[in-house]
Each structure stands twice: as C-alpha cells, then as structure tokens.
CSV table of C-alpha atoms in Angstrom, one decimal:
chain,number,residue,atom,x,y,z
A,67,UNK,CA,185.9,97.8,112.1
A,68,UNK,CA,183.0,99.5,113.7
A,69,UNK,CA,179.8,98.5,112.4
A,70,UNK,CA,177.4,100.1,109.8
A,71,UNK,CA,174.4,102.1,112.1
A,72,UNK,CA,171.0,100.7,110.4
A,73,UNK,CA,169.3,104.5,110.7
A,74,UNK,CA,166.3,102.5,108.8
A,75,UNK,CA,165.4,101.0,111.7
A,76,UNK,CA,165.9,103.7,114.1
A,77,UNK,CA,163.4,105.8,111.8
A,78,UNK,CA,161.2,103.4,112.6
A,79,UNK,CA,160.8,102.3,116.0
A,80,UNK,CA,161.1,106.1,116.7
A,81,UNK,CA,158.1,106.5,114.1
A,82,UNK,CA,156.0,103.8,115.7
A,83,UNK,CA,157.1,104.8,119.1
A,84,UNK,CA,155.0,108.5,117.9
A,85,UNK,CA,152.1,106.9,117.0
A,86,UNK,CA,151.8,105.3,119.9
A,87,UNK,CA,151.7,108.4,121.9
A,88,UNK,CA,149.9,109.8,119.6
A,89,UNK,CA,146.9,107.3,120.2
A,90,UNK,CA,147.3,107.4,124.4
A,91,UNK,CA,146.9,110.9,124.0
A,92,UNK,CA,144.0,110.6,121.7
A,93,UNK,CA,142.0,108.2,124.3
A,94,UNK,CA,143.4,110.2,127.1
A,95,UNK,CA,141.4,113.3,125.1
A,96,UNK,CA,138.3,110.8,124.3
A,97,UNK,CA,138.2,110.3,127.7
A,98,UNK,CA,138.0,113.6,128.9
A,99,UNK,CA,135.9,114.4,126.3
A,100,UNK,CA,132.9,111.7,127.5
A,101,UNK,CA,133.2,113.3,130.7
A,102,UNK,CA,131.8,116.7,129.1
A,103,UNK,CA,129.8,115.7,126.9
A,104,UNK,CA,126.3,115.0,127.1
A,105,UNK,CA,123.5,113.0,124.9
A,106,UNK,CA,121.8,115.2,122.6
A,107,UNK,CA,120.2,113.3,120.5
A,108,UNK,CA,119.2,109.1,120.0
A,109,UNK,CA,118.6,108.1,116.4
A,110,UNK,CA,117.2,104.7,115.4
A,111,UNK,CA,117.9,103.4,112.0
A,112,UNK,CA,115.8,99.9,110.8
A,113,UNK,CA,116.7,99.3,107.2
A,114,UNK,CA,114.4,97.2,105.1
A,115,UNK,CA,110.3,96.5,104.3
A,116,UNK,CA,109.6,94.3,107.4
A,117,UNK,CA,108.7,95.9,110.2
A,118,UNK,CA,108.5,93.4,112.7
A,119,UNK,CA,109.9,96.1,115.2
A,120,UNK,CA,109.1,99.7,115.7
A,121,UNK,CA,110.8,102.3,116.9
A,122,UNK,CA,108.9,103.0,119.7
A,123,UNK,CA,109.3,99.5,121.3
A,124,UNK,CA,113.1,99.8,120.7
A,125,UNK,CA,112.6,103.1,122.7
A,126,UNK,CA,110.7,101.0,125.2
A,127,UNK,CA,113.8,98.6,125.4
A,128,UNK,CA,115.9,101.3,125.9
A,129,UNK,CA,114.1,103.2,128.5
A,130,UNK,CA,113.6,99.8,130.5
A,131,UNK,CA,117.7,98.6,130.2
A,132,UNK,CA,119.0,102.5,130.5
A,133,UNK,CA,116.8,104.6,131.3
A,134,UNK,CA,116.1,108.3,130.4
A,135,UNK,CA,119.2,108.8,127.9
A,136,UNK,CA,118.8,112.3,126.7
A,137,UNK,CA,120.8,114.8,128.6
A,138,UNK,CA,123.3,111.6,130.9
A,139,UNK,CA,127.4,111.9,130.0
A,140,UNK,CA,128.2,109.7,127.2
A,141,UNK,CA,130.9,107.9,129.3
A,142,UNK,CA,127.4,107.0,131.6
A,143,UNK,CA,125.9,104.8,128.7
A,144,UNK,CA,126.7,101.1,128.7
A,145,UNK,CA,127.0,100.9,124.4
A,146,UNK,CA,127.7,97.0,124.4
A,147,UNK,CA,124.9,96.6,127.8
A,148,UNK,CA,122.3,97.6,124.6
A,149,UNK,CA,123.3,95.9,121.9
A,150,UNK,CA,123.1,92.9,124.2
A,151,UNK,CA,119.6,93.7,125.3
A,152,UNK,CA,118.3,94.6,121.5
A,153,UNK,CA,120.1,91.5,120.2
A,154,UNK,CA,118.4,89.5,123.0
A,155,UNK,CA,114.6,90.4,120.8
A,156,UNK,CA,113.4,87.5,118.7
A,157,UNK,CA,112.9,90.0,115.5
A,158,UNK,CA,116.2,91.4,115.6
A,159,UNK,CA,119.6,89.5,113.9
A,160,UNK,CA,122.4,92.2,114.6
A,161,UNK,CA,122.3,95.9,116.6
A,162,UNK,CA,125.0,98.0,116.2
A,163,UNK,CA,125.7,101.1,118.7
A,164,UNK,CA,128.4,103.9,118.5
A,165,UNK,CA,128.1,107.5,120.3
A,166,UNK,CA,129.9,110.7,118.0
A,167,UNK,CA,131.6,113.5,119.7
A,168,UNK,CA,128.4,115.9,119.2
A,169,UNK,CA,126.7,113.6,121.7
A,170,UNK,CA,124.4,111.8,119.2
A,171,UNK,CA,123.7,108.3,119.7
A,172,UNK,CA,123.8,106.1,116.5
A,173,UNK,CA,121.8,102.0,116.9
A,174,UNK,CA,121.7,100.4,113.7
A,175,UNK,CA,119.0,97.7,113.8
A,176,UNK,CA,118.7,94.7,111.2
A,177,UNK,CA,115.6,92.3,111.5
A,178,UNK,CA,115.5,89.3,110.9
A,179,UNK,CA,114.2,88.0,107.3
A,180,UNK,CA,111.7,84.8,107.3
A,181,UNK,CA,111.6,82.6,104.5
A,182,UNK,CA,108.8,80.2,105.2
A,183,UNK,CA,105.9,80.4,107.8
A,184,UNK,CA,104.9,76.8,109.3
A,185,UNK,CA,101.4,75.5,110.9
A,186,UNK,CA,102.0,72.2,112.6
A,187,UNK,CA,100.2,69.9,113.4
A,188,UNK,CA,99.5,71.1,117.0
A,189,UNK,CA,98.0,74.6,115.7
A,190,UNK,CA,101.4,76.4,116.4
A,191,UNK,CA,102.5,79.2,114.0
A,192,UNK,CA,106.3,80.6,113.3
A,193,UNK,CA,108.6,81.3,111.1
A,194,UNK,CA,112.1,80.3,109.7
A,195,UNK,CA,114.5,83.2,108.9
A,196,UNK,CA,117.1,82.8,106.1
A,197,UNK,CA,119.2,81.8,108.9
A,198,UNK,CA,117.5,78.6,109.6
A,199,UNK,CA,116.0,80.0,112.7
A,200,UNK,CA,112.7,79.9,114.4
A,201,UNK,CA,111.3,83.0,115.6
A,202,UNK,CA,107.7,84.0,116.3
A,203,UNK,CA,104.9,86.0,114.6
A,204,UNK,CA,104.3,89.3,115.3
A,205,UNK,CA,100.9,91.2,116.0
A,206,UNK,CA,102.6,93.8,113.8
A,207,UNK,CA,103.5,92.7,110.8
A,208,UNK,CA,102.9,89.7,108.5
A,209,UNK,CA,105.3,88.8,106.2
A,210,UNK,CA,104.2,87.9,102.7
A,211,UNK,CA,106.6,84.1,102.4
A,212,UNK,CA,105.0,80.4,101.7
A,213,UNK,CA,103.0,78.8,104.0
A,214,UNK,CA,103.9,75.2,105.0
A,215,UNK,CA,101.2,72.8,106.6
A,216,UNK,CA,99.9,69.4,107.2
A,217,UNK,CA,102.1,66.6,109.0
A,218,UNK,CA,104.5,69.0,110.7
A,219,UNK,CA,105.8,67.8,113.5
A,220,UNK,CA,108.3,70.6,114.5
A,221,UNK,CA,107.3,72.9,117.6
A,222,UNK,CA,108.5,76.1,118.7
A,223,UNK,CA,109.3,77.3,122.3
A,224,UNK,CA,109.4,80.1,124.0
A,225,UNK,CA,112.7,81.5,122.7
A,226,UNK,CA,114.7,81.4,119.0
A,227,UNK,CA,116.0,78.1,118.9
A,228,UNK,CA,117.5,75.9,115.7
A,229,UNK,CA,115.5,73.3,113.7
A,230,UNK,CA,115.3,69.9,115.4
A,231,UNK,CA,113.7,67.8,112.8
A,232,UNK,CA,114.9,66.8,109.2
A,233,UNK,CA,111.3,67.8,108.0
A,234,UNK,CA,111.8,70.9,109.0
A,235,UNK,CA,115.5,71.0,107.7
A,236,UNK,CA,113.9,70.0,104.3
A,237,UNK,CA,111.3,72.2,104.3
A,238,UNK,CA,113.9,75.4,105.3
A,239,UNK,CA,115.9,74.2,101.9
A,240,UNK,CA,112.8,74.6,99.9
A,241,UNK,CA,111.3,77.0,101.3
A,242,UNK,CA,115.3,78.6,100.2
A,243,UNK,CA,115.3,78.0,97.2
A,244,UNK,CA,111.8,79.0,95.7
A,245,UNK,CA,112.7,82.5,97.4
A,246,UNK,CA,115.9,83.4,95.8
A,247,UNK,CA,114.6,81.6,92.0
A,248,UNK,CA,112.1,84.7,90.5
A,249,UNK,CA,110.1,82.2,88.6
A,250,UNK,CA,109.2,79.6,91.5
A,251,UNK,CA,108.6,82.4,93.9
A,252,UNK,CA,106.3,83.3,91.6
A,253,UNK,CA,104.8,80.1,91.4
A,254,UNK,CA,104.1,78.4,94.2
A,255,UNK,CA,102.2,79.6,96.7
A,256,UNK,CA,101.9,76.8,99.4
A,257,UNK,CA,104.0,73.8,100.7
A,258,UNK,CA,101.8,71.2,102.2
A,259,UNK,CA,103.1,67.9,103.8
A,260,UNK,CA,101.1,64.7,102.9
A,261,UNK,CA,101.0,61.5,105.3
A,262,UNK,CA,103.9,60.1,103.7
A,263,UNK,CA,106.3,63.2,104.8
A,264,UNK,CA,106.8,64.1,101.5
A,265,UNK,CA,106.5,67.8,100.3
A,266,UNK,CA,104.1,68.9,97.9
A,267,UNK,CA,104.7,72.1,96.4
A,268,UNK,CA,100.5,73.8,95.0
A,269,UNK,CA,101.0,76.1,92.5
A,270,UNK,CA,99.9,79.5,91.3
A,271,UNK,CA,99.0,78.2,87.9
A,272,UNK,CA,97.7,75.2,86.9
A,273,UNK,CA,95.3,72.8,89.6
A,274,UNK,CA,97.9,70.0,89.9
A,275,UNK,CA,99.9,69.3,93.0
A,276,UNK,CA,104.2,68.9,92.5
A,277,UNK,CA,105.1,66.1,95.0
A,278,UNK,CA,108.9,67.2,95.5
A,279,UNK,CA,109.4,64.2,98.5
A,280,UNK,CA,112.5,65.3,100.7
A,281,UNK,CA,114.7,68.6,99.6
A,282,UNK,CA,117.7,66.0,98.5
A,283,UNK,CA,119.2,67.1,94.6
A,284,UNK,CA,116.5,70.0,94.6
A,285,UNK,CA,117.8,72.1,91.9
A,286,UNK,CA,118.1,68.9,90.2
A,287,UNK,CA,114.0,68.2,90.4
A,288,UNK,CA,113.1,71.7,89.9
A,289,UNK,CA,115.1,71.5,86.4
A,290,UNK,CA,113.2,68.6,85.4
A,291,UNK,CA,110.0,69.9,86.6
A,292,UNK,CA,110.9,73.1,84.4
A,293,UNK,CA,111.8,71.2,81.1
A,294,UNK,CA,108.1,69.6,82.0
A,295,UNK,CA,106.2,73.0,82.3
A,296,UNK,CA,108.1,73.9,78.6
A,297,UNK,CA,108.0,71.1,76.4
A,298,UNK,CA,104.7,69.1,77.9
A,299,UNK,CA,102.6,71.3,79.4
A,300,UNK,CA,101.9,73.6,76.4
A,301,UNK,CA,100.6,70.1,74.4
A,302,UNK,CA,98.6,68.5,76.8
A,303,UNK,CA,97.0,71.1,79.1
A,304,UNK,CA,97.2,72.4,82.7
A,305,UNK,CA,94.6,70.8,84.1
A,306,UNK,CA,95.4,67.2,82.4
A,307,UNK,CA,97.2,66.1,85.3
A,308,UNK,CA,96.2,65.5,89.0
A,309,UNK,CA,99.9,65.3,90.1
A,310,UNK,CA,103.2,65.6,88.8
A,311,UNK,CA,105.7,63.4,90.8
A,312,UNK,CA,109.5,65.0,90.4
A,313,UNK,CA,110.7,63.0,93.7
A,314,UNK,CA,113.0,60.8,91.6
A,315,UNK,CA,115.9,62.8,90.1
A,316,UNK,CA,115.4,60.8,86.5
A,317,UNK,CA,112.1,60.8,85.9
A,318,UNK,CA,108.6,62.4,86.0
A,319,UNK,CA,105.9,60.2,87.2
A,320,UNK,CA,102.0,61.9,86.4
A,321,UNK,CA,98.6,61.2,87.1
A,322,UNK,CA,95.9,61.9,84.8
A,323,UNK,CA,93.1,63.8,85.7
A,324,UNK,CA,89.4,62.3,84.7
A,325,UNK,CA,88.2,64.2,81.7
A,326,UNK,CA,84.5,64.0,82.9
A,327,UNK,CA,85.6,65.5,86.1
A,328,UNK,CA,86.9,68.5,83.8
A,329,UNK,CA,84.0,68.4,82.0
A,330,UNK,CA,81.8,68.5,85.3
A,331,UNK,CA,84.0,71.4,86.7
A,332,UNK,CA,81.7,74.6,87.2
A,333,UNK,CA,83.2,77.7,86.0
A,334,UNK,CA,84.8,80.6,88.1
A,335,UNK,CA,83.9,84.0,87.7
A,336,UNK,CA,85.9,86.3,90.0
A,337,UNK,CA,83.8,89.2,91.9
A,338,UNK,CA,85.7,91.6,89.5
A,339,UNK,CA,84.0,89.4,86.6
A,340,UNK,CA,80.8,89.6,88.2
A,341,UNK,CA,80.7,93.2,88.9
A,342,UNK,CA,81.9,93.8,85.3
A,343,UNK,CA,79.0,92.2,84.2
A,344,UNK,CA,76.8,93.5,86.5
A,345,UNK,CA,77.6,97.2,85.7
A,346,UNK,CA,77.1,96.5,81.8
A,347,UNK,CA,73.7,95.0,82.7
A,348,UNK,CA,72.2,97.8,84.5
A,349,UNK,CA,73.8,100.4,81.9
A,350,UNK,CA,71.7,98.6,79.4
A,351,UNK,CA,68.5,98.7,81.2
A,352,UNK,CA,68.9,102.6,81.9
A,353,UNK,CA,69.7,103.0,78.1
A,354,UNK,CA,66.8,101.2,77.5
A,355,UNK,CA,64.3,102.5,79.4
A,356,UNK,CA,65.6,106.2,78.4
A,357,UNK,CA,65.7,104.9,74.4
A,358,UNK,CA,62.0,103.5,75.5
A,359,UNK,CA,60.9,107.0,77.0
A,360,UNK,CA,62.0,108.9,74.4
A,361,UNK,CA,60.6,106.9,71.7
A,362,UNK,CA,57.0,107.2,73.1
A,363,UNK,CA,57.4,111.3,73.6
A,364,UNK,CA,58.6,112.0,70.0
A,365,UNK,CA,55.5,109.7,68.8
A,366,UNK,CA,53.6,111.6,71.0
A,367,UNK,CA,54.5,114.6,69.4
A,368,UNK,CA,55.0,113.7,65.8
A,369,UNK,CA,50.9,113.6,64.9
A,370,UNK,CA,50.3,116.9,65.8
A,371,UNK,CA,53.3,117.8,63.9
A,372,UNK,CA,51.3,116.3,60.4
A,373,UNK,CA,48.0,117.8,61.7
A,374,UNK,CA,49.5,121.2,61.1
A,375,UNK,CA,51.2,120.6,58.1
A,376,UNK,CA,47.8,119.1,57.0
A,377,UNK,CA,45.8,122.4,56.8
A,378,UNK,CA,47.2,124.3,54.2
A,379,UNK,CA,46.9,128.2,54.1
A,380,UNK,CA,45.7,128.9,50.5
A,381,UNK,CA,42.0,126.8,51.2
A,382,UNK,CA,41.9,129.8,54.1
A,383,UNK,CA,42.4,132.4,51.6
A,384,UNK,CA,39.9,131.1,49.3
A,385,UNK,CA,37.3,131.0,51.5
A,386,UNK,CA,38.3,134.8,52.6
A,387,UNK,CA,37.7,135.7,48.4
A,388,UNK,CA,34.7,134.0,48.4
A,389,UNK,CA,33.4,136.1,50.9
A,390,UNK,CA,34.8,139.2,49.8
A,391,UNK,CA,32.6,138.8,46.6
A,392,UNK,CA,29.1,139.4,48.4
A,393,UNK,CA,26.8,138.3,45.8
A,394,UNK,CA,24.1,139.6,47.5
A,395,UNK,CA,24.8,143.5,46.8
A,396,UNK,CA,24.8,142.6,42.8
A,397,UNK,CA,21.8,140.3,42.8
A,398,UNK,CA,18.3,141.8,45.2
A,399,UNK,CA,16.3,139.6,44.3
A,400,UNK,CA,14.5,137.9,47.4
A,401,UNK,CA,14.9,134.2,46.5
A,402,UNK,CA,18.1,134.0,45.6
A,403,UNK,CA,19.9,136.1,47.9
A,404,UNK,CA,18.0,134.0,51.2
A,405,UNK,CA,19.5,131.3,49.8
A,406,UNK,CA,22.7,132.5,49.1
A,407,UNK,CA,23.0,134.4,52.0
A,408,UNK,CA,21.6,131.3,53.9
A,409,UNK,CA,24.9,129.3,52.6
A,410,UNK,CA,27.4,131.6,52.3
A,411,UNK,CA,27.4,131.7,56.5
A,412,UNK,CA,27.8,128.2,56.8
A,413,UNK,CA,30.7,128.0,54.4
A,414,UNK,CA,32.4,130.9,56.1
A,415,UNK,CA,32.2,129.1,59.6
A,416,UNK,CA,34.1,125.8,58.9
A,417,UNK,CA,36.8,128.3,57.6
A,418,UNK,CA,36.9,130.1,61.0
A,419,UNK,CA,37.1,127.0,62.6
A,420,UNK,CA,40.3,126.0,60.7
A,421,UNK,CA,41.7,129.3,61.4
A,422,UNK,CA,41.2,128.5,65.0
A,423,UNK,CA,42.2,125.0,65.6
A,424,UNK,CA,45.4,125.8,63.3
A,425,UNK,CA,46.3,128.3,65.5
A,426,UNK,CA,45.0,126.4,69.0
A,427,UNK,CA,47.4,123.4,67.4
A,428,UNK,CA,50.2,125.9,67.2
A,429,UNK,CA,50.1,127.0,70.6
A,430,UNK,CA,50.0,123.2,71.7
A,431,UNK,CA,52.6,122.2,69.7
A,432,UNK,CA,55.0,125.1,71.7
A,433,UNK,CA,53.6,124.2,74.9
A,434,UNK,CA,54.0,120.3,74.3
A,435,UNK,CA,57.7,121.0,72.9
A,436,UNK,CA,58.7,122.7,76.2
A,437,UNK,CA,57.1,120.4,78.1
A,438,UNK,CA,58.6,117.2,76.6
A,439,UNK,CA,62.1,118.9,77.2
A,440,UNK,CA,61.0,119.1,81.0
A,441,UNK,CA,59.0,115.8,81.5
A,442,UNK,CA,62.3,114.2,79.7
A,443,UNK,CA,64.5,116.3,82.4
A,444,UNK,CA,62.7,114.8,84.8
A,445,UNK,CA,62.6,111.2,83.7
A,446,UNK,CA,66.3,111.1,83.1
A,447,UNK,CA,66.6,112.3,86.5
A,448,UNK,CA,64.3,110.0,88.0
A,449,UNK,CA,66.2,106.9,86.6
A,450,UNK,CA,69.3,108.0,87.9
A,451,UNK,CA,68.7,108.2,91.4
A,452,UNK,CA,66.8,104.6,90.9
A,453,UNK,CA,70.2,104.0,89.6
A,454,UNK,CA,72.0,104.9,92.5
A,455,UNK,CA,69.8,103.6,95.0
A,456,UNK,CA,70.4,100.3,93.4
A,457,UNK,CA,74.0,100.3,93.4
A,458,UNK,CA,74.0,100.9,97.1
C-alpha cells in the first residue's frame, strides 16, 4: 500500500522556506538601502530629573569616538562602537542606539540613580547608585540623597568599581531602604558612623540620634523603632531622649536627656521668624509716629475751631442798633451829648475789632485747613522713604 502524503508538513517547510527568503531579501534591501542613505538628523533622549550628563557632552563624546555624523552613510556609523563609548561614562547605566530608514539617529541614555552620598574619612566624596556602585560627583549636578560620614573607611578610585567593605555594604542597604519607605525618607536626613562602626541614623524631627548598628533584620528595627515614634513618643516628648538604641531586634534601649539641659536650651527663631517680627515692629513705629503727627495737627487746629464758634453774631448786631440810634440828634444839649458821644465811639470800636478778628480767624482757619492737608502729605511721605531706606 502506498503511503498517506503528510501535505501538513509540506505546507510548512514550504511556508518557512518563504520567510526565509523573504528576510534575505529584506537585509539584502537594508543593505542597499544604508548605502544611500545619509544621516539627517542625531537625537539625544535622557529621561529622568538628574542631570548628571548633558547633551552637549554626549555630543562631545560623539564628535571625539565618530566624528562629524551629520551628512556620513548610515552603513559608515559604528552603532555598537557608541554605545560602548557612552556606556564606558561613570553617569551613564545603559545607552541604546538604533538608526531609522529617514536617516535619523535615535541614543537613548539612562543615568545612573545614587542613593546615598559618602564622606570618608580621608575627605573623599561619592556616591552609591541603586546598583550598589560607586561613581563620582559631578560639577553639574548634586543630587538631593542622605549623606553618610564619620568612620568610613571605604575609598573610591579612579573608575566605577563595587563596594569592598561591609560598612559600606551596610550602609548601601540603609541607605536602600529609607529611599524606597516615604515616611523614613522623609525623616532622616543624615547617616553618621560612630567609633564603634555602628550607624546612627539623625533625624528630621526630634534632637535624638537612632543608633541602627549594622543593616542586619533592618525592616525588623525600623518596625520597632515605628511602634516607638506611635505609642511612646506622643507621652513622653521628643526631646526626652538623647538616643534611641534599635540595634537589638527585641528591644529598645533609650537614654534620657538631662531636664536642666532642656531647660538651659536657648530658643530658635528662624530668619523667616525674625523678619516676621521685624516687619511688624517697624509697621508699628510708622503707624505710630503718623497716629502721633496727626494727633498734634488736629489739636493744633481744633482751638481756633472754638474761637470762632465763641463769637456769636447777634452781640455784632446789637452793637450795630445801638449805633443806629444816635442819641445825639434827639438830645443837643452840650453835656450830655460830649459824653455820650465820648462813649458811644469806644463801644463801637471793640465791635469792629470782633468783626475783624472773626473774619481774620476765618481766613486762618481755610489757610491752616489746606495747609495741614499738605504738611500731612508731606510727613507721610517723609516716613516712607525713612522707611525704605531702612529696609535696605
């Protein structure tokens, strides 16, 4: 009997068989196609905050490893010669490179990320990245991470290198773990590292110092020292204690701070306190003095006010009626009249007078109002710019 033919699987090897001509002819038409065409264009993409590296020094690399790229074949640019070179740069983890058929030229950059900066003991400064790396600072940027000082014995060469000492190892983990915890990274500011080699963590709030010893059962300790800041801290104070010892995983060990050295402890006031104050302080005194000013011109003012309002019209008009009478026409006689006569003058003049001062006081009193309003002008004015000198 002649056997059954398995067309299945002549389908497809003669399927795959397609495909891969399809693909040699594909790369056959790459090929041909990075003979033609030309770089039109570089683009430089650096994701994240940090900015350790700039663009222009990647441009720099690439001008000094390749040379002028815009306008050169594509098939002329060594893609895995740069992402060897960028990779090579202390502040970059990973560079990706790829060309598109337009003739644009795609590198992906991705910096590195520190987690802890470190002062040793021989006045070096690096970081550590997340990857437990050392790599240098940068006259570029500073990173905002914790600073770790005092007995560090760990040094740093002249290229990225791993962690040689378990100090260092311990202080990585730490370092770790307060980043990726919102409420520690909040916390604490500082790591330092006593004589003993163990780490003390300073924090943000409170004037204590945490002695964590070595980063062994760490999320256990920092537990404990949680539970602490809830259910102890509220009752007794921050600034009871002088440390708080979480370096054994079952218990807390404190220190109790001297109340008289509480007592003793002068008082902080920030600069924005002091300026606050300040500020009010001077506003009060130019309020003052205005209040002060003002005060003495309406007092000023206010008798001359009352000296009008003191001479009363009707006593004018009396003295006009009594000398509309003329007694002197009714009466000729020679005695009388001389004396009469003699009088009647004299009581007529004080009237004029009045007549006169009131309306000398009334002509004041307008000139004094207008000039209060201007002398006040100018003593407002005046305080200000004594104002302003003294704030510079």
């Amino acid at each position: 009997m002649l056997k059954r033919i398995n067309w299945s699987a002549i389908f497809t090897g003669f399927a795959w068989l397609i495909s891969l001509a399809g693909v040699v002819v594909l790369l056959s038409f790459i090929n041909v196609k990075k003979q033609t065409v030309k770089c039109t264009d570089v683009k430089i993409l650096i994701p994240g905050a940090d900015n350790f590296i700039e663009r222009e020094e990647i441009d720099a690399i690439l001008r000094e490893d390749q040379g002028v790229l815009l306008g050169r074949n594509i098939e002329r640019i060594n893609i895995h010669q740069i992402e060897k070179k960028l990779q090579s740069n202390p502040y970059i983890a990973f560079a990706k490179v790829y060309v598109e058929m337009d003739g644009v030229l795609h590198i992906e950059v991705k910096q590195r990320q520190p987690v802890v900066r470190i002062l040793n003991n021989n006045g070096q400064d690096f970081y550590i990245d997340n990857d437990g790396l050392k790599m240098p600072i940068s006259s570029n940027f500073t990173a905002n991470v914790l600073v770790a000082t005092g007995n560090i014995t760990e040094v740093f060469g002249s290229r990225v290198d791993t962690l040689h000492t378990q100090l260092a190892r311990d202080l990585y983990k730490a370092a770790l773990f307060i980043k990726r915890d919102t409420l520690w990274d909040s916390q604490i500011e500082q790591i330092v590292v006593d004589g003993k080699d163990d780490i003390e963590l300073i924090p943000r709030v409170g004037n204590q110092r945490i002695i964590l010893g070595d980063a062994d059962s760490l999320e256990k300790k920092m537990t404990n020292l949680l539970l602490f800041y809830k259910k102890a801290m509220p009752q007794v104070g921050w600034d009871t204690y002088r440390t708080i010892n979480i370096k054994y995983t079952n218990q807390i060990v404190c220190e109790k701070r001297d109340s008289t050295e509480i007592a003793r402890r002068p008082k902080t006031i920030s600069s924005a306190d002091s300026l606050r104050i300040q500020q009010k302080v001077s506003d009060s005194l130019i309020n003052a003095v205005i209040g002060k000013t003002v005060s003495e011109q309406t007092a000023k003012a206010t008798p001359k006010k009352v000296e009008t309002v003191k001479k009363p019209e009707p006593k004018k008009a009396e003295a006009k009626k009594v000398e509309v009478k003329k007694p002197e026409a009714a009466k000729p006689k020679e005695s009388k009249p001389a004396a009469s006569a003699a009088t009647k003058p004299k009581e007529s003049k004080p009237a004029d007078k009045k007549q006169t001062t009131s309306v000398v006081a009334d002509k004041k009193k307008t000139k004094t109002a207008a000039q209060l309003k201007l002398e006040r002008e100018k003593e407002i004015r005046s305080l200000e710019k004594q104002y302003k000198t003294q704030q510079n």
